[in-house]
Coordinates of C-alpha atoms in Angstrom, one line a residue:
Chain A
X10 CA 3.9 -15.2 2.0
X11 CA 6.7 -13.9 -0.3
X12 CA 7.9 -15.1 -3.3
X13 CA 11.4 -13.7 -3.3
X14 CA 14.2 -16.3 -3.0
X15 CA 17.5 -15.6 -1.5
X16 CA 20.9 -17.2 -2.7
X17 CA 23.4 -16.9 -0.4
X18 CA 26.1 -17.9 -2.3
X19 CA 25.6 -14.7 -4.9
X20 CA 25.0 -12.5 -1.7
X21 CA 27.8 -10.2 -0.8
X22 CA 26.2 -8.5 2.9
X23 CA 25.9 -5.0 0.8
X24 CA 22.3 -4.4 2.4
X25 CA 21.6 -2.5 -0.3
X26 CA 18.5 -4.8 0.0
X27 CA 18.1 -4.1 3.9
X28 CA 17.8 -0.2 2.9
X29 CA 15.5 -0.4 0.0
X30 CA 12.8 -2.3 1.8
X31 CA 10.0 -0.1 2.1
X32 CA 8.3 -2.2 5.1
X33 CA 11.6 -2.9 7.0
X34 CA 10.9 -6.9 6.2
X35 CA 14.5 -7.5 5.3
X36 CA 17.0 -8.1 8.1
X37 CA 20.5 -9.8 7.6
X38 CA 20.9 -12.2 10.6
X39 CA 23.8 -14.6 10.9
X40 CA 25.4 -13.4 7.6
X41 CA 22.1 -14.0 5.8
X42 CA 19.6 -12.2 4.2
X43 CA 16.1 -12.6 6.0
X44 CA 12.6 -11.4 4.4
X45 CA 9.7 -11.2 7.0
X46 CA 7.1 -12.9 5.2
X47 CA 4.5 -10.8 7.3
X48 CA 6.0 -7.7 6.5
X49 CA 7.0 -8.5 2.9
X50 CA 4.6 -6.7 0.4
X51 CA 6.1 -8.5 -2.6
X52 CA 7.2 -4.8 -4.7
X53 CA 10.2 -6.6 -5.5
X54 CA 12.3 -3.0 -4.5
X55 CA 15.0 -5.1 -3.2
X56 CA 15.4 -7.3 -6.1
X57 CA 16.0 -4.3 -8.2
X58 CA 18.0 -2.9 -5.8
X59 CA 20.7 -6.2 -5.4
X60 CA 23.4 -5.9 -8.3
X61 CA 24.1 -9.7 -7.8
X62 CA 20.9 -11.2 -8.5
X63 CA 21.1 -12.7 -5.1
X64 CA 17.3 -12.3 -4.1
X65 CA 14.9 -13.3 -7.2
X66 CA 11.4 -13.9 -7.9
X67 CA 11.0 -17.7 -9.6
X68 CA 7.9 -18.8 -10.6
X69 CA 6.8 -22.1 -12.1
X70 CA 8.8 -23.1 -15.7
X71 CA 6.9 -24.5 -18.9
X72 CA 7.9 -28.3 -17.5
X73 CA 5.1 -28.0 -14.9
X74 CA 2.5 -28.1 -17.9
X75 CA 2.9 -31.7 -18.1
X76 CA 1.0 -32.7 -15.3
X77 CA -2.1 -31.3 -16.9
X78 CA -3.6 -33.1 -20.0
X79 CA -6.0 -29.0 -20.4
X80 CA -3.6 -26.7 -20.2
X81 CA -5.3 -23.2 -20.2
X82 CA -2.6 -19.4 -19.9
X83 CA -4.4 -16.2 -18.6
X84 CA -2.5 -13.3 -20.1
X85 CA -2.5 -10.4 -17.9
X86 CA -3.8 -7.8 -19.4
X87 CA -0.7 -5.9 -18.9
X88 CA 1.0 -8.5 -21.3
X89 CA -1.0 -7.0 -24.1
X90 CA 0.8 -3.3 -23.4
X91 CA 3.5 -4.7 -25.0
X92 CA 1.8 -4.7 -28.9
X93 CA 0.3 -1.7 -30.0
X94 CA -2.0 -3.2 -32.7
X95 CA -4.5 -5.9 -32.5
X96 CA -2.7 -8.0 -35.1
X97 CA 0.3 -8.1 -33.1
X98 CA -2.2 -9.1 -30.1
X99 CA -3.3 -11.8 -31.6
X100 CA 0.6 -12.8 -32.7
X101 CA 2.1 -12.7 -29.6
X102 CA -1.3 -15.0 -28.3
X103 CA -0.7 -17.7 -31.2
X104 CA 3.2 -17.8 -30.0
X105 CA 2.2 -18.5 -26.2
X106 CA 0.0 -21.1 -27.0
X107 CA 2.9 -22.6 -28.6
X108 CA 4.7 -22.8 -25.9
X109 CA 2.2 -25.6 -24.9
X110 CA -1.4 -24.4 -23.9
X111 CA -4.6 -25.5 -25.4
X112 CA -5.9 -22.2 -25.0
X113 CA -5.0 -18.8 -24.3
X114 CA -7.2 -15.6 -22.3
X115 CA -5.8 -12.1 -22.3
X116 CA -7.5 -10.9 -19.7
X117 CA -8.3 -7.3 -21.1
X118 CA -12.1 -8.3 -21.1
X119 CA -12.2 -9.4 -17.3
X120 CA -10.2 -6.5 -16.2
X121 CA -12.9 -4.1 -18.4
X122 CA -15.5 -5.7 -16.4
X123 CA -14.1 -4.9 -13.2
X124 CA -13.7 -1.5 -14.5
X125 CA -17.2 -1.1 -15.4
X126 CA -18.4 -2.4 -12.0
X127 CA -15.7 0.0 -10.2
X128 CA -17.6 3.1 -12.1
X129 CA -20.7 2.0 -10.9
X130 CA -19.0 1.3 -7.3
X131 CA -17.7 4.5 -7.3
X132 CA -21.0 6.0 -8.0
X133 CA -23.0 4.7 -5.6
X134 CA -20.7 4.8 -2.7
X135 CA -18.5 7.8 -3.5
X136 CA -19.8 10.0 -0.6
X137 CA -19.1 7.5 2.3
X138 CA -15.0 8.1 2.4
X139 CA -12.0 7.6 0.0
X140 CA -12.4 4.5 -1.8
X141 CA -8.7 2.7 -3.2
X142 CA -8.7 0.4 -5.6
X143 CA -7.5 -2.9 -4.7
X144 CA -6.2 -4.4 -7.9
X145 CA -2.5 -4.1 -6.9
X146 CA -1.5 -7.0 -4.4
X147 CA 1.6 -4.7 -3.3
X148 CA -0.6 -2.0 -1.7
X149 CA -2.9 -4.2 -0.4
X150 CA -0.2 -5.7 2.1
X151 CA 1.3 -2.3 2.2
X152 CA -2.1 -1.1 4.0
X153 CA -2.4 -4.1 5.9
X154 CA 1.4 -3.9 7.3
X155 CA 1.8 0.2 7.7
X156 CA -1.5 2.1 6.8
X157 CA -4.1 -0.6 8.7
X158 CA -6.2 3.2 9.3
X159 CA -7.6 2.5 5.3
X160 CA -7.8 -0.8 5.6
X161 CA -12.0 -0.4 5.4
X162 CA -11.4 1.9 2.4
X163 CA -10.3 -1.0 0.2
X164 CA -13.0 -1.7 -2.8
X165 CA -13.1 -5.2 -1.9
X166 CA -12.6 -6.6 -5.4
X167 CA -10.7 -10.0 -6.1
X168 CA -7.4 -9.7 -8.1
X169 CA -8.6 -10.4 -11.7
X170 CA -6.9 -13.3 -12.4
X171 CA -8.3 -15.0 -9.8
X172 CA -11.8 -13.7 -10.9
X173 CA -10.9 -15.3 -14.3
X174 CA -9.9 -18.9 -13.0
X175 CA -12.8 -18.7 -11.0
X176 CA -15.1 -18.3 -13.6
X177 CA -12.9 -20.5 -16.1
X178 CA -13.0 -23.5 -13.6
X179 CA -17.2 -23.3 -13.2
X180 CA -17.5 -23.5 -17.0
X181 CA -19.6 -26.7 -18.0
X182 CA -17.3 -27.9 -21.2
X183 CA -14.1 -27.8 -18.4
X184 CA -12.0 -31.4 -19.0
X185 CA -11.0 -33.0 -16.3
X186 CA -7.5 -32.3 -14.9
X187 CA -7.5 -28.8 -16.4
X188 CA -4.2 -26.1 -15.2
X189 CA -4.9 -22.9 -15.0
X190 CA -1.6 -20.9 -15.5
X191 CA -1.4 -17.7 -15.0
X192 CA 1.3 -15.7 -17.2
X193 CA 2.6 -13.0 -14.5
X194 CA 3.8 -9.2 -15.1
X195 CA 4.6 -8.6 -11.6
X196 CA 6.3 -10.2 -8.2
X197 CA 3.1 -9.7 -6.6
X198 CA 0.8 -11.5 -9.1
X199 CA 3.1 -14.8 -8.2
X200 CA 1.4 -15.1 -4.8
X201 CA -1.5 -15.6 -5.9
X202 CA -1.0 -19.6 -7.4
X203 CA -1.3 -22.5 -5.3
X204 CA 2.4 -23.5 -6.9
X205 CA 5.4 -23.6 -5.9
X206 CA 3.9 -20.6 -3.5
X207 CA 1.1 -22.8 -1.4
X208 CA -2.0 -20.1 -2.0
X209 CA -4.5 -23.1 -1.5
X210 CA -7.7 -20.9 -1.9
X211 CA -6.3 -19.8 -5.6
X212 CA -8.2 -21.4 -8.5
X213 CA -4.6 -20.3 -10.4
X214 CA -2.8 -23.5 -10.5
X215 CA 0.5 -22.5 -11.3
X216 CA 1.8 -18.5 -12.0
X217 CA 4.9 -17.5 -14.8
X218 CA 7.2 -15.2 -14.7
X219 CA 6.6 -13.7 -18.5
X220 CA 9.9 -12.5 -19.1
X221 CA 10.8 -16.1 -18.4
X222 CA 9.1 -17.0 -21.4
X223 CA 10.2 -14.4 -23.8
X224 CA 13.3 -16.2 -25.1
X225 CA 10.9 -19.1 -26.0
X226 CA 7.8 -16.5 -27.4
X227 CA 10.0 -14.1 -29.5
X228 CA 11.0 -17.8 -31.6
X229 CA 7.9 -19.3 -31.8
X230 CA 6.1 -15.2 -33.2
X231 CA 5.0 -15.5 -36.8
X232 CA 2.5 -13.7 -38.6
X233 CA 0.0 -16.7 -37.4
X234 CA -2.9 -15.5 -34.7
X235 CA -5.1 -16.6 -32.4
X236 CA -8.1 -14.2 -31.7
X237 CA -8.3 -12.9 -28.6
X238 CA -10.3 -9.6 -28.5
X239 CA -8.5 -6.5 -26.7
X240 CA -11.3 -4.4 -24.4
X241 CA -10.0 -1.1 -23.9
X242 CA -11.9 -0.7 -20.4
X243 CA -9.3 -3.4 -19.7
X244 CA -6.6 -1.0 -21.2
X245 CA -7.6 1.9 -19.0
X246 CA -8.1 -0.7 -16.2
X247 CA -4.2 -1.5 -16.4
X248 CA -2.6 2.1 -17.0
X249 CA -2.6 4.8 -14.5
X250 CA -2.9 7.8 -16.9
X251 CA -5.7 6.3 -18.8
X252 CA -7.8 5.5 -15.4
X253 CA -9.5 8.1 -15.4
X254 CA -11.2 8.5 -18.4
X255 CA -14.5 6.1 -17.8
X256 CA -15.2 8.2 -14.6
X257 CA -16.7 11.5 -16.0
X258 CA -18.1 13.3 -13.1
X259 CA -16.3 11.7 -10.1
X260 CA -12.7 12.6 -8.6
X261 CA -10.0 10.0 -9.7
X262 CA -6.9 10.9 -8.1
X263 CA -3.7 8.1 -9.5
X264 CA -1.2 7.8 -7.9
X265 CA 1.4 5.3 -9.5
X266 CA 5.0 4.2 -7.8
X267 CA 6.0 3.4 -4.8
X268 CA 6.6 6.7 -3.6
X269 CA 3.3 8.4 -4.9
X270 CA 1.5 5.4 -3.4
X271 CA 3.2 6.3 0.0
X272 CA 2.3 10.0 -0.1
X273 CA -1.5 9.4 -0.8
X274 CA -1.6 6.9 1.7
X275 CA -0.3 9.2 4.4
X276 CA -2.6 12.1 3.5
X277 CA -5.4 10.0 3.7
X278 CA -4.9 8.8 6.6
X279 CA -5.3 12.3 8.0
X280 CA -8.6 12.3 6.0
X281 CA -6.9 15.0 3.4
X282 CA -8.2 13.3 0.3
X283 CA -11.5 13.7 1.3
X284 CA -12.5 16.1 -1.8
X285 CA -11.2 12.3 -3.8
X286 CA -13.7 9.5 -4.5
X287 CA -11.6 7.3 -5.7
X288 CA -7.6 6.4 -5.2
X289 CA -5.9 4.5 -8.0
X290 CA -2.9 2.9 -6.1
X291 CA -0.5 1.1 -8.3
X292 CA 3.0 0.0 -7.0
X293 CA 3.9 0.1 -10.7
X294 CA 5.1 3.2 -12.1
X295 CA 2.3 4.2 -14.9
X296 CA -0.1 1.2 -13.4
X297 CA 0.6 -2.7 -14.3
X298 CA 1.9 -1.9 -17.7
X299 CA 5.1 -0.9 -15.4
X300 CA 5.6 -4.3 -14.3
X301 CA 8.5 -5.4 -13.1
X302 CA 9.0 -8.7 -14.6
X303 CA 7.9 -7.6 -18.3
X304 CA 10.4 -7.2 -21.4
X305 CA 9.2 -3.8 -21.9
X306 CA 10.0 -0.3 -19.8
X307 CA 6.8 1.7 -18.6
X308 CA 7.1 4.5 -20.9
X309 CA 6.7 3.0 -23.8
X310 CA 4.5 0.6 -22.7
X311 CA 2.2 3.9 -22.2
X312 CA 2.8 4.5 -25.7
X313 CA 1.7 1.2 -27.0
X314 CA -1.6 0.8 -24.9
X315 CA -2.9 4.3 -26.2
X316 CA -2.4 3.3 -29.2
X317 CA -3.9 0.6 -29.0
X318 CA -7.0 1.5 -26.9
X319 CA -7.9 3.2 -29.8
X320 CA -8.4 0.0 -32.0
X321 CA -9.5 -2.8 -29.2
X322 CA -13.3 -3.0 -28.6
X323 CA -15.9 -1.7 -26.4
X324 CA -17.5 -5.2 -25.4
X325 CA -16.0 -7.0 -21.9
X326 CA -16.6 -10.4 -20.4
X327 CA -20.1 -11.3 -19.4
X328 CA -19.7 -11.6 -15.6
X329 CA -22.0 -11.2 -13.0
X330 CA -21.2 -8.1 -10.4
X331 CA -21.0 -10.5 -7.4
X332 CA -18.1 -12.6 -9.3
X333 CA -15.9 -9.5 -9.1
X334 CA -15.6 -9.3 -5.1
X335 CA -13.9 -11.3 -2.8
X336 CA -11.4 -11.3 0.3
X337 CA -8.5 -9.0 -0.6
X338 CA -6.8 -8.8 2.7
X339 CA -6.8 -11.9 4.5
X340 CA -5.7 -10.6 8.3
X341 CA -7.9 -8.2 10.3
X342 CA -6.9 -5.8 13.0
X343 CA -5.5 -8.6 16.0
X344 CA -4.1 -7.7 19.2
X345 CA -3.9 -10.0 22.0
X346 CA -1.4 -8.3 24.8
X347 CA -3.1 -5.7 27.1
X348 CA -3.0 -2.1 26.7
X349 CA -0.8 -2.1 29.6
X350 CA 1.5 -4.6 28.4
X351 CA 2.4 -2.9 25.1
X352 CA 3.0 0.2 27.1
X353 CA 5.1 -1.4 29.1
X354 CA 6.9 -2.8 26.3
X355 CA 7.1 0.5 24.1
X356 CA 8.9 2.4 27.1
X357 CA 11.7 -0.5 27.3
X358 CA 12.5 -0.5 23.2
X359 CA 12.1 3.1 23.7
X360 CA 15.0 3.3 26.6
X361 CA 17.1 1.5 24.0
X362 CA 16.3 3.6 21.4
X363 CA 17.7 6.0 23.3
X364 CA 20.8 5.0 23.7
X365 CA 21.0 3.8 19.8
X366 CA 22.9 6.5 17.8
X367 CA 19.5 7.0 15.6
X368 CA 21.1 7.2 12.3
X369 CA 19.7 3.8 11.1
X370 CA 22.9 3.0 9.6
X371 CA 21.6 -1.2 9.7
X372 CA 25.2 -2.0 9.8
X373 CA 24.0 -4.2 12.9
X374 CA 21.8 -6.4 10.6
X375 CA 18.3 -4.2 11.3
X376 CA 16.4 -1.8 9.2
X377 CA 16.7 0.5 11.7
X378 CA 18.0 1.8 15.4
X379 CA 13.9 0.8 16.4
X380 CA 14.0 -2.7 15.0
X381 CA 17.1 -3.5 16.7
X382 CA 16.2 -1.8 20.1
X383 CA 13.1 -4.6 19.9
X384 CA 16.0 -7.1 19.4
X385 CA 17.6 -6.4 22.3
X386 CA 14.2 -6.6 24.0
X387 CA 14.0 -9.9 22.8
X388 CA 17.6 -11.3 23.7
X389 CA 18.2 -11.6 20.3
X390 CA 21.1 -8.9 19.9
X391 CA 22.9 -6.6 22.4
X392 CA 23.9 -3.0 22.2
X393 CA 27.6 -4.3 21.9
X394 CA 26.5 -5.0 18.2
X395 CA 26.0 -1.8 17.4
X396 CA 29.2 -0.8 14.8
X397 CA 28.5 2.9 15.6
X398 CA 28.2 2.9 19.9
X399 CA 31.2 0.2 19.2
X400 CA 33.5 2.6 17.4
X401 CA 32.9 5.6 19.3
X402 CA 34.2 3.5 22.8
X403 CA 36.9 2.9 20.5
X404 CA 37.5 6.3 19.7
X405 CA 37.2 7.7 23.6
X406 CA 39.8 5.2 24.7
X407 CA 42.3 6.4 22.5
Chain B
X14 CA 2.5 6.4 31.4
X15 CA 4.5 8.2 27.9
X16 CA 4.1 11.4 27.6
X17 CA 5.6 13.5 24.4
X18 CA 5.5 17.1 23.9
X19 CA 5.9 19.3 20.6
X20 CA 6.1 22.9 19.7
X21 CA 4.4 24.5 17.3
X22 CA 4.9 27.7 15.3
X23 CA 2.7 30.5 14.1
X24 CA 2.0 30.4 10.4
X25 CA 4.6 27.2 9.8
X26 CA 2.7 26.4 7.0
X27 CA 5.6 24.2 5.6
X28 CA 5.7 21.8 8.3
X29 CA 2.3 21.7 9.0
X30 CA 1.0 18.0 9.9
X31 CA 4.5 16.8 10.8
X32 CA 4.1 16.6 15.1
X33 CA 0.8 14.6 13.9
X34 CA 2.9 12.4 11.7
X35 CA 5.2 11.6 14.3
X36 CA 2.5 11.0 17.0
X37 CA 0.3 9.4 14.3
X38 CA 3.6 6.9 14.1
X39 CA 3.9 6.6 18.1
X40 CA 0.2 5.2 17.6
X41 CA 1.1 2.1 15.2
X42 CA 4.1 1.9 17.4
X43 CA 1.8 1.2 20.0
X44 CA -0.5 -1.1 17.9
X45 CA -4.0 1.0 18.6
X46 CA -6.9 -0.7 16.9
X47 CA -7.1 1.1 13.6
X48 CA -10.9 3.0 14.2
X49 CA -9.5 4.4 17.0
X50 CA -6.0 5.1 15.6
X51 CA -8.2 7.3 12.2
X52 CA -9.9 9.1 15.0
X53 CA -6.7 10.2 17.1
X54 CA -4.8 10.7 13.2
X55 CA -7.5 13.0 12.0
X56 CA -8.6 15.6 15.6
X57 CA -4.7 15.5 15.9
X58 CA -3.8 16.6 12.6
X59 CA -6.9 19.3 12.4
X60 CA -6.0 21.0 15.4
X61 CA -2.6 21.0 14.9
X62 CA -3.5 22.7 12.1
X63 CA -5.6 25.3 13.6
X64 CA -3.1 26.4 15.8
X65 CA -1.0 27.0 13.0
X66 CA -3.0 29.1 11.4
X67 CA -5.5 31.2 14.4
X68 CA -3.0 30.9 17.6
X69 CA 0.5 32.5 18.3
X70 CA 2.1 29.5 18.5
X71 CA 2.1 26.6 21.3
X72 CA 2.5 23.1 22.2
X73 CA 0.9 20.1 21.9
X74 CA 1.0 17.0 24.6
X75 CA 0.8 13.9 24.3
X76 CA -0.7 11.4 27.8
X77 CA -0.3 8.1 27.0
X78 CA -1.7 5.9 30.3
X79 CA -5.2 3.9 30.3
X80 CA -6.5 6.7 28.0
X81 CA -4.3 8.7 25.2
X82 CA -4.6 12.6 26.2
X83 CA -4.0 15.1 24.1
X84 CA -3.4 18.6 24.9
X85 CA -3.1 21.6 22.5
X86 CA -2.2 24.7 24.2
X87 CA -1.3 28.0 22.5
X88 CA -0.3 31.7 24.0
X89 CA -3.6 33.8 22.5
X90 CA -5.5 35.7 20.8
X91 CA -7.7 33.1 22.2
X92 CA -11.1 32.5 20.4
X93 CA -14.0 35.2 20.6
X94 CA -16.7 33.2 20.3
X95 CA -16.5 29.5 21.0
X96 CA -20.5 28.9 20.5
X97 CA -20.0 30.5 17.2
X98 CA -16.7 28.6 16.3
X99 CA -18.0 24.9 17.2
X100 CA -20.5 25.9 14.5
X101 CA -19.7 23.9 11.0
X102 CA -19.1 26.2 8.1
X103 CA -18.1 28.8 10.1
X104 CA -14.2 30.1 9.7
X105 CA -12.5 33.5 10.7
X106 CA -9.2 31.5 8.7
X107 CA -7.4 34.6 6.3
X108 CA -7.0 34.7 3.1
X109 CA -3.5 33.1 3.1
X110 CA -5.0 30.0 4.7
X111 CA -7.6 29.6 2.8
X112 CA -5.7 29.5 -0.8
X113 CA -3.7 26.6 0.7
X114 CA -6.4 25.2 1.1
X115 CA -7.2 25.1 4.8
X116 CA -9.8 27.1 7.3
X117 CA -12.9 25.5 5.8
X118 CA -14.7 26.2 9.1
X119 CA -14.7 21.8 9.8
X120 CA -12.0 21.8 12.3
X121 CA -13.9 21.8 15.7
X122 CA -16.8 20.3 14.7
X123 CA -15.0 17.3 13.2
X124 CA -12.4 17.6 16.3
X125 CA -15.5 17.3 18.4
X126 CA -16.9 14.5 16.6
X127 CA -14.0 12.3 16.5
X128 CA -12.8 12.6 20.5
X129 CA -14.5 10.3 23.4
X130 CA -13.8 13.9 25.5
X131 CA -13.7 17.2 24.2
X132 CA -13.1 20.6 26.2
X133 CA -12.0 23.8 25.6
X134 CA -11.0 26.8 27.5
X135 CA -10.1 29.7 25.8
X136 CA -9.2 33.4 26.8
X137 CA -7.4 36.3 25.0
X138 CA -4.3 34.4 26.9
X139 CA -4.7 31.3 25.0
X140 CA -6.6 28.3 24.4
X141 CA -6.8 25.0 25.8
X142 CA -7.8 22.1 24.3
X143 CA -8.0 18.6 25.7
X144 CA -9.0 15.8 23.9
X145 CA -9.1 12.0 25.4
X146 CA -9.7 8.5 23.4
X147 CA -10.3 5.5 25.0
X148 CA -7.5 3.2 24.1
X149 CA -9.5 -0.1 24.2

């Protein structure tokens, strides 16, 4: 499922997109951009890389809250990074609920649960193999589509919203016809909802991009609050360089990007990060406080939270351990040709690889010279599409 | 049947890992159910490594037909002891080795433990390892 829209008219065939993609998901077919939902991992790369806003994230707009007569925001914990005192906290709390909500959760104190229970996680199963943390959607589907070798390594907790609604929904005073919207930091975190994005197991009714809503929050800020205690577990649970510091005795190793992300996944799959007990993974540069779709920049963002974690409070949500877990990848390991057959298969792409000039130029429409050797295969392209083979017959019939 | 070959280098400490990188790649390629694929990754990569740092230099095969064969061959010293060497904890890896951070005596033992098949011939000429994993 991806949650990146494409506009074609805005599109202008750079494939600066087509090179950025980190999974090879994005192929431009027919003079249109085309993202593999199977292979899409939601980092919104490609969105940063187009220059014509031509691929976007949308999520659901204030408008939707009608339908609801209880309409309740969880605010990522993330969110929060962008005040740096609990006053301005509780500000920036007041002015979303007057966008419309009858309440509003940070989620700080869910996400220092799951923090607590990962220390304790950590503790008892550190010796088995490297265990990753599985808060960021992105490298969840990034194991699942190019690293399936960790996929048992995953701590199988549930993404924290969805903990949250959970929990919200099962609470005895709930009205009927309640939304649960989820106020998003991330591309990623939009999957999760049931709308517009179809993720019918979510409790998460309907997920926001927050920058969306900034116009709308910076009016409505005043020096009126809503309380809405800040847990600094949460805090640490959000930034990469404050990870560490509830895990005293046990190896933390954080590694936040893309491209860090990619190197510890690669060394671990040789089992090199065996002397680590636990991998922080965030596709966020200095965890989700890097968010791509906040108004802030990560750096500062740091700034903020430290600040910050030094004035928010110890205590975090009352939740029992088993509330924390759930399915975090939903696609096991499935293979239904024969041995045989995908040997048989591999030497064919391979004999067009072959004859592929191997730069992985994608001015042909693919990723790279591999992807389109399996469109060959597949009758869906011939070697006559390839620019380069085509302008070197060019150049030897001259 | 595939079948790849690489050469590897005496003390090429900088490119250490990358022939199991590439085969590691050939693997997912392939599609090879992920338990098996972390066993291949990991006696690959550890012998590869060992024949960086204890052999002259050799080659490693790849046989990819019902089963995935892989054969690490080098030109010497060969190993003195191999009852001794399939020992865990035990290492004759040099001081250079070991400050990168390699040579902690594991390599055989966990090569052993990983492979379906595990042989190895060794004389002052060289050694020859052959490791086979069931594909299915």
């Amino acid at each position: 499922m991806t949650v990146i829209s494409y506009t074609l008219e805005k599109c202008q065939k750079c494939m600066k997109c087509l090179h950025s993609c980190l999974t090879g998901a994005i192929s431009l077919q027919d003079a249109r951009v085309k993202i593999d939902s199977e292979k899409c991992t939601n980092c919104a790369t490609c969105i940063e890389a187009c220059v014509y806003q031509g691929l976007q994230a949308k999520g659901s707009t204030l408008a939707d809250l009608e339908n609801y007569q209880y309409k309740i925001a969880l605010v990522s914990t993330a969110v929060v990074g962008e005040c740096c005192t609990v006053d301005q906290v509780e500000e920036l709390m007041m002015a979303i609920k007057k966008l419309g909500f009858d309440e509003v959760i940070n989620l700080s104190g869910y996400d220092g649960a799951m923090y607590e229970e990962m220390i304790r996680y950590v503790g008892v199963n550190h010796q088995q193999t490297t265990l990753i943390t599985s808060f960021c959607p992105v490298v969840n589907k990034l194991i699942e589509v190019k690293y399936p070798i960790l996929l048992s390594n995953i701590v199988p907790m549930d993404n924290i919203s969805e903990v949250a609604a959970r929990s919200i929904r099962k609470r005895e005073d709930m009205p009927k016809n309640t939304g649960i919207f989820l106020l998003c930091e991330c591309v990623s975190k939009l999957t999760l909802a049931k709308y517009p994005y179809g993720n019918k197991y979510s409790e998460i009714d309907h997920a926001m991009v927050i920058a969306d809503l900034f116009p709308q929050i910076s009016r409505n800020l005043s020096t009126e609050r809503l309380r809405s205690p800040v847990s600094d577990k949460g805090l640490y649970n959000v930034t990469a360089n404050l990870y560490t510091k509830g895990f005293k005795d046990k190896n933390v190793v954080v590694a936040d990007g893309l491209d860090k992300v990619v190197k510890a996944l690669e060394l671990a799959e040789f089992d090199r990060l065996k002397d680590c007990d636990l991998l922080f993974l965030s596709g966020c540069i200095n965890g989700c406080i890097g968010g791509n779709l906040l108004w802030g920049n990560p750096f500062s963002s740091f700034n903020n939270v430290r600040k910050l974690a030094k004035k928010a409070c110890e205590t975090t949500v009352d939740i029992s351990n088993n509330d924390l877990y759930g399915v975090v990848i939903a696609s096991s390991f499935n293979e239904k040709r024969s041995l045989q057959n995908r040997l048989a298969n591999f030497i064919k792409i391979n004999e067009y690889v072959e004859k592929l000039p191997g730069f992985d130029c994608g001015a042909c429409g693919f990723h790279s010279c591999r992807a389109m050797a399996e469109e060959i295969l597949a009758n869906r392209a011939t070697l006559a599409d390839c620019r380069v083979l085509r302008s070197n017959d060019k150049n030897e019939s001259e | 049947m595939m079948k790849y070959s690489y050469v590897i280098n005496k003390d090429d400490y900088i490119n250490a890992g990358k022939v199991s990188s590439q085969i590691k790649k050939i693997l997912k390629e392939l599609n090879v159910r992920p338990d098996i694929l972390r066993r291949m990754a990991i006696a690959c990569y550890e012998a590869e490594i060992n024949m960086i740092i204890h052999s002259f230099g050799g080659e490693i095969t790849l046989v990819i037909d019902n089963k995935a064969e892989f054969i690490f061959k080098d030109i010497g010293p060969g190993i003195k002891d191999i009852t001794l060497a399939m020992k865990p904890g035990y290492s004759t890896a040099n001081e250079r080795a070991r400050e990168l951070g390699f040579g902690a005596g594991m390599g055989l033992v966990n090569i052993k433990k990983v492979s379906d098949e595990f042989n190895i011939e060794s004389s002052t000429k060289g050694t020859i390892l052959t490791l086979r994993f069931d594909l299915l």
